[in-house]
Amino acid sequence: MDETIEFVDFKFEEIVYKTTLTKKFANRKTYHTPDSKKVFAFIPGTILKVLVKEGHKVKKGDALLVLQAMKMDNFLLATRNGVVKKVYVKQGEVVPKHILLLELK
């Protein structure tokens, strides 16, 4: 058995360690910082109400739309100040998880 072990640098709290990685860890999805301008469905459900229109000015914390999932009404809030660029859903529409619902400028 002629298997070579491949060591990689792994930095944690400013200290660099030499280590090996499991296949699962090496093939994981890389983390990307979420875009605060985009609002996605965090759970599948039905759009009960769209509370904003394109061109609408919103402040951080303003309700943008209501997503009903598992018999609960979830108010999706603006995570930043901005202007509604595009609304991709309409009232009554059934949406899957992770779909883009609206976008801010």
PDB file of C-alpha atoms in Angstrom:
ATOM      1  CA  MET A   1       0.000   0.000   0.000  1.00  0.00           C
ATOM      2  CA  ASP A   2       1.748   3.117  -1.263  1.00  0.00           C
ATOM      3  CA  GLU A   3      -0.488   5.924   0.010  1.00  0.00           C
ATOM      4  CA  THR A   4       1.038   9.318   0.706  1.00  0.00           C
ATOM      5  CA  ILE A   5      -0.437  11.502   3.381  1.00  0.00           C
ATOM      6  CA  GLU A   6      -1.081  15.066   2.272  1.00  0.00           C
ATOM      7  CA  PHE A   7      -0.787  17.702   4.979  1.00  0.00           C
ATOM      8  CA  VAL A   8      -2.403  21.104   4.650  1.00  0.00           C
ATOM      9  CA  ASP A   9      -2.094  24.343   6.609  1.00  0.00           C
ATOM     10  CA  PHE A  10      -5.113  24.987   8.808  1.00  0.00           C
ATOM     11  CA  LYS A  11      -5.280  28.399  10.483  1.00  0.00           C
ATOM     12  CA  PHE A  12      -7.226  28.786  13.698  1.00  0.00           C
ATOM     13  CA  GLU A  13      -7.040  31.857  15.947  1.00  0.00           C
ATOM     14  CA  GLU A  14      -3.872  33.101  14.220  1.00  0.00           C
ATOM     15  CA  ILE A  15      -2.046  29.770  14.756  1.00  0.00           C
ATOM     16  CA  VAL A  16      -1.231  27.624  11.714  1.00  0.00           C
ATOM     17  CA  TYR A  17      -1.436  23.859  12.162  1.00  0.00           C
ATOM     18  CA  LYS A  18      -0.263  21.114   9.797  1.00  0.00           C
ATOM     19  CA  THR A  19      -3.052  18.544   9.513  1.00  0.00           C
ATOM     20  CA  THR A  20      -4.918  16.201   7.201  1.00  0.00           C
ATOM     21  CA  LEU A  21      -8.508  16.736   6.082  1.00  0.00           C
ATOM     22  CA  THR A  22     -11.264  14.168   5.709  1.00  0.00           C
ATOM     23  CA  LYS A  23     -12.806  13.810   2.254  1.00  0.00           C
ATOM     24  CA  LYS A  24     -16.101  15.099   3.623  1.00  0.00           C
ATOM     25  CA  PHE A  25     -14.457  18.258   4.980  1.00  0.00           C
ATOM     26  CA  ALA A  26     -12.370  18.832   1.839  1.00  0.00           C
ATOM     27  CA  ASN A  27     -15.469  18.502  -0.407  1.00  0.00           C
ATOM     28  CA  ARG A  28     -17.799  20.673   1.704  1.00  0.00           C
ATOM     29  CA  LYS A  29     -19.644  23.661   0.280  1.00  0.00           C
ATOM     30  CA  THR A  30     -17.651  26.786   0.919  1.00  0.00           C
ATOM     31  CA  TYR A  31     -19.280  29.473   3.033  1.00  0.00           C
ATOM     32  CA  HIS A  32     -20.310  32.688   1.317  1.00  0.00           C
ATOM     33  CA  THR A  33     -21.389  35.790   3.202  1.00  0.00           C
ATOM     34  CA  PRO A  34     -25.117  36.315   2.574  1.00  0.00           C
ATOM     35  CA  ASP A  35     -26.057  39.266   0.367  1.00  0.00           C
ATOM     36  CA  SER A  36     -28.077  41.658   2.556  1.00  0.00           C
ATOM     37  CA  LYS A  37     -29.766  43.042  -0.570  1.00  0.00           C
ATOM     38  CA  LYS A  38     -31.542  39.740  -1.317  1.00  0.00           C
ATOM     39  CA  VAL A  39     -34.381  38.170   0.663  1.00  0.00           C
ATOM     40  CA  PHE A  40     -34.798  34.398   0.325  1.00  0.00           C
ATOM     41  CA  ALA A  41     -37.442  31.996   1.644  1.00  0.00           C
ATOM     42  CA  PHE A  42     -35.960  30.248   4.665  1.00  0.00           C
ATOM     43  CA  ILE A  43     -38.691  27.575   4.587  1.00  0.00           C
ATOM     44  CA  PRO A  44     -41.182  26.393   1.947  1.00  0.00           C
ATOM     45  CA  GLY A  45     -44.575  28.051   2.235  1.00  0.00           C
ATOM     46  CA  THR A  46     -47.231  30.339   0.787  1.00  0.00           C
ATOM     47  CA  ILE A  47     -46.914  34.089   0.305  1.00  0.00           C
ATOM     48  CA  LEU A  48     -49.825  35.520   2.310  1.00  0.00           C
ATOM     49  CA  LYS A  49     -49.069  39.197   1.689  1.00  0.00           C
ATOM     50  CA  VAL A  50     -46.544  41.300  -0.153  1.00  0.00           C
ATOM     51  CA  LEU A  51     -46.264  44.470   1.916  1.00  0.00           C
ATOM     52  CA  VAL A  52     -43.968  46.472  -0.410  1.00  0.00           C
ATOM     53  CA  LYS A  53     -43.800  47.416  -4.090  1.00  0.00           C
ATOM     54  CA  GLU A  54     -40.893  48.147  -6.410  1.00  0.00           C
ATOM     55  CA  GLY A  55     -39.450  51.585  -5.650  1.00  0.00           C
ATOM     56  CA  HIS A  56     -40.694  51.497  -2.034  1.00  0.00           C
ATOM     57  CA  LYS A  57     -38.201  52.893   0.527  1.00  0.00           C
ATOM     58  CA  VAL A  58     -37.667  50.574   3.509  1.00  0.00           C
ATOM     59  CA  LYS A  59     -35.775  50.852   6.768  1.00  0.00           C
ATOM     60  CA  LYS A  60     -34.004  48.086   8.630  1.00  0.00           C
ATOM     61  CA  GLY A  61     -36.670  46.077  10.486  1.00  0.00           C
ATOM     62  CA  ASP A  62     -39.590  46.988   8.195  1.00  0.00           C
ATOM     63  CA  ALA A  63     -41.866  44.063   7.246  1.00  0.00           C
ATOM     64  CA  LEU A  64     -41.487  43.180   3.561  1.00  0.00           C
ATOM     65  CA  LEU A  65     -43.834  40.223   3.168  1.00  0.00           C
ATOM     66  CA  VAL A  66     -45.640  37.492   5.072  1.00  0.00           C
ATOM     67  CA  LEU A  67     -44.738  33.857   4.416  1.00  0.00           C
ATOM     68  CA  GLN A  68     -47.057  31.230   5.848  1.00  0.00           C
ATOM     69  CA  ALA A  69     -45.376  27.937   6.650  1.00  0.00           C
ATOM     70  CA  MET A  70     -46.574  25.100   8.860  1.00  0.00           C
ATOM     71  CA  LYS A  71     -49.674  27.135   9.862  1.00  0.00           C
ATOM     72  CA  MET A  72     -47.508  30.012  11.113  1.00  0.00           C
ATOM     73  CA  ASP A  73     -47.295  33.517   9.646  1.00  0.00           C
ATOM     74  CA  ASN A  74     -43.653  34.614   9.298  1.00  0.00           C
ATOM     75  CA  PHE A  75     -42.971  38.300   8.714  1.00  0.00           C
ATOM     76  CA  LEU A  76     -39.797  38.681   6.656  1.00  0.00           C
ATOM     77  CA  LEU A  77     -38.047  41.892   7.668  1.00  0.00           C
ATOM     78  CA  ALA A  78     -35.565  44.152   5.909  1.00  0.00           C
ATOM     79  CA  THR A  79     -32.036  43.543   7.189  1.00  0.00           C
ATOM     80  CA  ARG A  80     -30.880  46.947   5.923  1.00  0.00           C
ATOM     81  CA  ASN A  81     -32.139  50.319   4.728  1.00  0.00           C
ATOM     82  CA  GLY A  82     -32.816  50.511   1.011  1.00  0.00           C
ATOM     83  CA  VAL A  83     -35.232  50.718  -1.879  1.00  0.00           C
ATOM     84  CA  VAL A  84     -37.133  47.713  -3.223  1.00  0.00           C
ATOM     85  CA  LYS A  85     -35.529  46.910  -6.577  1.00  0.00           C
ATOM     86  CA  LYS A  86     -37.655  43.913  -7.619  1.00  0.00           C
ATOM     87  CA  VAL A  87     -40.379  41.716  -6.098  1.00  0.00           C
ATOM     88  CA  TYR A  88     -40.258  38.199  -7.536  1.00  0.00           C
ATOM     89  CA  VAL A  89     -43.400  36.739  -5.890  1.00  0.00           C
ATOM     90  CA  LYS A  90     -47.071  37.582  -5.591  1.00  0.00           C
ATOM     91  CA  GLN A  91     -49.770  36.951  -3.004  1.00  0.00           C
ATOM     92  CA  GLY A  92     -50.985  33.338  -2.917  1.00  0.00           C
ATOM     93  CA  GLU A  93     -47.881  31.924  -4.584  1.00  0.00           C
ATOM     94  CA  VAL A  94     -46.418  28.708  -3.141  1.00  0.00           C
ATOM     95  CA  VAL A  95     -42.618  28.956  -2.883  1.00  0.00           C
ATOM     96  CA  PRO A  96     -39.869  26.411  -2.162  1.00  0.00           C
ATOM     97  CA  LYS A  97     -37.066  26.886   0.343  1.00  0.00           C
ATOM     98  CA  HIS A  98     -34.144  29.166  -0.713  1.00  0.00           C
ATOM     99  CA  ILE A  99     -35.999  30.902  -3.572  1.00  0.00           C
ATOM    100  CA  LEU A 100     -35.309  34.618  -4.109  1.00  0.00           C
ATOM    101  CA  LEU A 101     -38.385  36.569  -2.990  1.00  0.00           C
ATOM    102  CA  LEU A 102     -37.273  40.165  -3.418  1.00  0.00           C
ATOM    103  CA  GLU A 103     -34.238  42.344  -3.911  1.00  0.00           C
ATOM    104  CA  LEU A 104     -33.214  45.718  -2.497  1.00  0.00           C
ATOM    105  CA  LYS A 105     -31.016  48.442  -4.004  1.00  0.00           C
TER     106      LYS A 105
END
